[in-house]
PDB file of C-alpha atoms in Angstrom:
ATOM      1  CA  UNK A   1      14.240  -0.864 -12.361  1.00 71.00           C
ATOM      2  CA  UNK A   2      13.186   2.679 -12.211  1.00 74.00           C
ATOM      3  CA  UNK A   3      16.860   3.782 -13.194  1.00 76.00           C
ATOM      4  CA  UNK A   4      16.776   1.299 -16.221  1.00 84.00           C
ATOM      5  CA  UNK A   5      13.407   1.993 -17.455  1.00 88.00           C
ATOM      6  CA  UNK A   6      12.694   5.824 -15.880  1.00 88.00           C
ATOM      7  CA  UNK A   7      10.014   6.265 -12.660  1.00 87.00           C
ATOM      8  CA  UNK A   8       7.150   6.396 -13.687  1.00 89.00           C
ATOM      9  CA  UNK A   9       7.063   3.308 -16.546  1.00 91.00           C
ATOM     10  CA  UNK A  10       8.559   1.791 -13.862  1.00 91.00           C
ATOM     11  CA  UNK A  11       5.410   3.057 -11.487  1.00 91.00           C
ATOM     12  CA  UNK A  12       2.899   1.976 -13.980  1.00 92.00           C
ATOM     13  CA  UNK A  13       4.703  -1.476 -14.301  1.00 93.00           C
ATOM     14  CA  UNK A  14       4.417  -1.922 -10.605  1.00 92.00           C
ATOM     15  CA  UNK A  15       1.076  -0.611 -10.167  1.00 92.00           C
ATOM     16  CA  UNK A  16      -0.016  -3.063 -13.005  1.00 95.00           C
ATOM     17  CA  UNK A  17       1.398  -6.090 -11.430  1.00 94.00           C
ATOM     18  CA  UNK A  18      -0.135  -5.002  -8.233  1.00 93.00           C
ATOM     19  CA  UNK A  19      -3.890  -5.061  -9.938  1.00 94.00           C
ATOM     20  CA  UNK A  20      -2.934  -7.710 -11.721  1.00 95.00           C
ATOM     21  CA  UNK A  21      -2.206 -10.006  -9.005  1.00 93.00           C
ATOM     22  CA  UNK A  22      -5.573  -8.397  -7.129  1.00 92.00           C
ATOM     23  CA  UNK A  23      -7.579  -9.117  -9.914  1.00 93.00           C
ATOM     24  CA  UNK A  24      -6.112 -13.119 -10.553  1.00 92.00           C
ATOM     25  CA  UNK A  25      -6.226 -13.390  -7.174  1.00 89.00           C
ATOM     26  CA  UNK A  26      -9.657 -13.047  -6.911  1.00 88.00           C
ATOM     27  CA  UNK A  27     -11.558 -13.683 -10.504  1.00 89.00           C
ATOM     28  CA  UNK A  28      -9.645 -16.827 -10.894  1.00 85.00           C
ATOM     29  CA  UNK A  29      -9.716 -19.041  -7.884  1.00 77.00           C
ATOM     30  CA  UNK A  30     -11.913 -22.015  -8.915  1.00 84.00           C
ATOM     31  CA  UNK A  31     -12.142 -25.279  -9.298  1.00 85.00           C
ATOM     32  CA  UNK A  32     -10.264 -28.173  -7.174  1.00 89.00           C
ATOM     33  CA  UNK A  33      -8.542 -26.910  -3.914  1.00 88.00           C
ATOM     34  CA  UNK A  34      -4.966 -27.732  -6.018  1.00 91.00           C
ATOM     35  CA  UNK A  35      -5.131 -25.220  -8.409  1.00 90.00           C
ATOM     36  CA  UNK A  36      -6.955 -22.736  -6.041  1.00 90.00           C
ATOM     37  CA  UNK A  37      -4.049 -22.731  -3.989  1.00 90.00           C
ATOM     38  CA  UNK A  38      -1.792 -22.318  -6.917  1.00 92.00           C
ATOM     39  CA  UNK A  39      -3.331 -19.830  -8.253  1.00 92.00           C
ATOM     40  CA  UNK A  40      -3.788 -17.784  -5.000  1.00 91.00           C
ATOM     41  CA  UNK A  41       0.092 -18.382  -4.383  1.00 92.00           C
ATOM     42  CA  UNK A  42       1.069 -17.204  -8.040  1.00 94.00           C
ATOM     43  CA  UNK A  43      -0.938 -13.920  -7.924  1.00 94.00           C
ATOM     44  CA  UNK A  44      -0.153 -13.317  -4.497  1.00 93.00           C
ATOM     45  CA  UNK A  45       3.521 -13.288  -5.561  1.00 94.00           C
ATOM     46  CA  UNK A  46       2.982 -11.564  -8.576  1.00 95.00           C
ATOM     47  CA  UNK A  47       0.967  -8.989  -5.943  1.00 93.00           C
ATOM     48  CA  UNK A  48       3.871  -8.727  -3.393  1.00 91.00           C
ATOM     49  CA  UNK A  49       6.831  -7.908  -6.317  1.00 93.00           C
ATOM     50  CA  UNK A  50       4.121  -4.831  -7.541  1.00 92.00           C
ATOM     51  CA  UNK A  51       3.721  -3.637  -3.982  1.00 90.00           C
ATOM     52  CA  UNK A  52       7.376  -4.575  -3.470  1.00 89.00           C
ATOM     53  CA  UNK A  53       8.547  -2.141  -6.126  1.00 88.00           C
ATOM     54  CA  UNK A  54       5.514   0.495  -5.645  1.00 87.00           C
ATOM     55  CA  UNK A  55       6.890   1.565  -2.655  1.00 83.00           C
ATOM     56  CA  UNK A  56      10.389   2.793  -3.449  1.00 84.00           C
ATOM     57  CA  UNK A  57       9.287   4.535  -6.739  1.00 85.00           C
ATOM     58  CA  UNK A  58       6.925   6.447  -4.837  1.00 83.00           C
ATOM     59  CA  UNK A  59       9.475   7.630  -2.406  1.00 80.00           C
ATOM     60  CA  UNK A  60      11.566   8.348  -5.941  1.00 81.00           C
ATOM     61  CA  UNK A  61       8.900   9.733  -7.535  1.00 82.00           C
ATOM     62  CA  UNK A  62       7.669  12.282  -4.771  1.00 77.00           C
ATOM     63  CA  UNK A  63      12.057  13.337  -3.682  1.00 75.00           C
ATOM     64  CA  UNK A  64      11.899  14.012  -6.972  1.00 74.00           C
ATOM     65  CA  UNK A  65       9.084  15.931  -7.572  1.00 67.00           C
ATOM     66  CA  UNK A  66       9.982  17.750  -4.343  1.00 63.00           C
ATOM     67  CA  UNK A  67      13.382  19.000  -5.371  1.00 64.00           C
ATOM     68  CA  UNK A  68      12.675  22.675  -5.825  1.00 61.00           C
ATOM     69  CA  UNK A  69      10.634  23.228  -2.874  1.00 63.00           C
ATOM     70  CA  UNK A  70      12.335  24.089   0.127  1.00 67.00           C
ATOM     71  CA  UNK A  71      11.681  23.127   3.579  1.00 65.00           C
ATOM     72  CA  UNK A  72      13.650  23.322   6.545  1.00 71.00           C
ATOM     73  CA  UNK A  73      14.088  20.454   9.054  1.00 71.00           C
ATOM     74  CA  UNK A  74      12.186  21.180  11.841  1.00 73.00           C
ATOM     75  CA  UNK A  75       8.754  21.618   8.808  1.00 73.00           C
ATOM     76  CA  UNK A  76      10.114  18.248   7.535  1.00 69.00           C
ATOM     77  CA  UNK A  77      10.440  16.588  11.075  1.00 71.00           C
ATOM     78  CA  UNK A  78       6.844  17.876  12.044  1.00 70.00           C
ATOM     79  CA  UNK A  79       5.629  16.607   8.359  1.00 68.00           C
ATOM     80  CA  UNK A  80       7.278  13.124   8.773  1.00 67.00           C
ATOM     81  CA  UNK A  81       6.068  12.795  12.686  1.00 67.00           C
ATOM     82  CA  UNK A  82       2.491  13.538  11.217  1.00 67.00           C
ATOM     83  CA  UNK A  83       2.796  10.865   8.683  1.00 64.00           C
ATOM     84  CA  UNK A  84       4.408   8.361  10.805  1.00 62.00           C
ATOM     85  CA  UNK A  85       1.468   8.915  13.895  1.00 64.00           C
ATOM     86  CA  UNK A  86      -1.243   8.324  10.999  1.00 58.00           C
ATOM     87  CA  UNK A  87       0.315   5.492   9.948  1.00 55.00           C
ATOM     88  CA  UNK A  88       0.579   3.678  13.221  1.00 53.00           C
ATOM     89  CA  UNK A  89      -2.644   4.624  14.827  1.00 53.00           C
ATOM     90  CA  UNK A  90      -5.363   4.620  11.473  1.00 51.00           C
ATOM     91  CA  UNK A  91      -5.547   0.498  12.248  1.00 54.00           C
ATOM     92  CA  UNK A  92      -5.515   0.735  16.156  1.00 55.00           C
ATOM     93  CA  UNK A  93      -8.355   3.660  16.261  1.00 52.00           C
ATOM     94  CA  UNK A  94     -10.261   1.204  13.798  1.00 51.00           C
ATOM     95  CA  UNK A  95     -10.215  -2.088  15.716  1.00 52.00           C
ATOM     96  CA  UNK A  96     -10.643  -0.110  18.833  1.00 52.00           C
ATOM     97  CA  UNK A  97     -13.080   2.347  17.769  1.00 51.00           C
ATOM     98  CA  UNK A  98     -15.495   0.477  16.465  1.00 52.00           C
ATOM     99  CA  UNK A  99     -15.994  -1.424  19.606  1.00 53.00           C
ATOM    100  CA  UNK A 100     -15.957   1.809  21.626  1.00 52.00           C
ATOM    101  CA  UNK A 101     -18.823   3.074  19.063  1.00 48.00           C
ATOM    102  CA  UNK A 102     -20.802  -0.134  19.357  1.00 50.00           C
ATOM    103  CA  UNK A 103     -21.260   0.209  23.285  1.00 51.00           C
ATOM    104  CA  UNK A 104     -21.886   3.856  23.041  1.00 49.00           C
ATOM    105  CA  UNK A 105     -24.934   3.408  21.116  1.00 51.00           C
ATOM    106  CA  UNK A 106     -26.483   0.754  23.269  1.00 54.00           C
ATOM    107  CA  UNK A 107     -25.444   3.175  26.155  1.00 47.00           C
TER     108      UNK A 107
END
């Protein structure tokens, strides 16, 4: 899509489908369990395809913005290593911090 259309309509398209499917998701589930299911399972699909497609046009979008800089490998190793360690440990220092912090303050 972001070859057909360009990156960043294509962004904005994904980006809206993502809020989109946020917003439905959550403003419009009322009324009999039937239709709250079905509309929970529409805008959660509608959700997924925006994230789906958000990801890979912002890898497209920031290679391309990126083009002229230049970095050698062992910067973009280090960079990628960074992002990768954030990534994997921001959820694990939550669950486990918090609990660490709550017995520290009744210590």
């Amino acid at each position: 899509l972001g070859d057909l259309m360009g990156i960043r309509p294509a962004l904005i398209l994904a980006n809206g489908l993502t809020a989109l499917g946020a917003l439905t998701s959550s403003l419009l589930s009322w009324g009999s369990s039937e239709v709250v299911w079905t509309v929970i399972l529409v805008s959660r699909i509608v959700l997924g395809v925006g994230v789906g497609g958000n990801y890979p046009l912002s890898a497209a979008k920031a290679a391309e913005s990126g083009k002229d800089i230049q970095v050698d490998a062992v910067q973009a190793a280090n960079q990628a290593a960074r992002a990768f360690f954030l990534a994997r440990t921001w959820s694990a220092g939550t669950i486990h911090g918090c609990p660490s912090l709550a017995v520290l303050a009744q210590w």
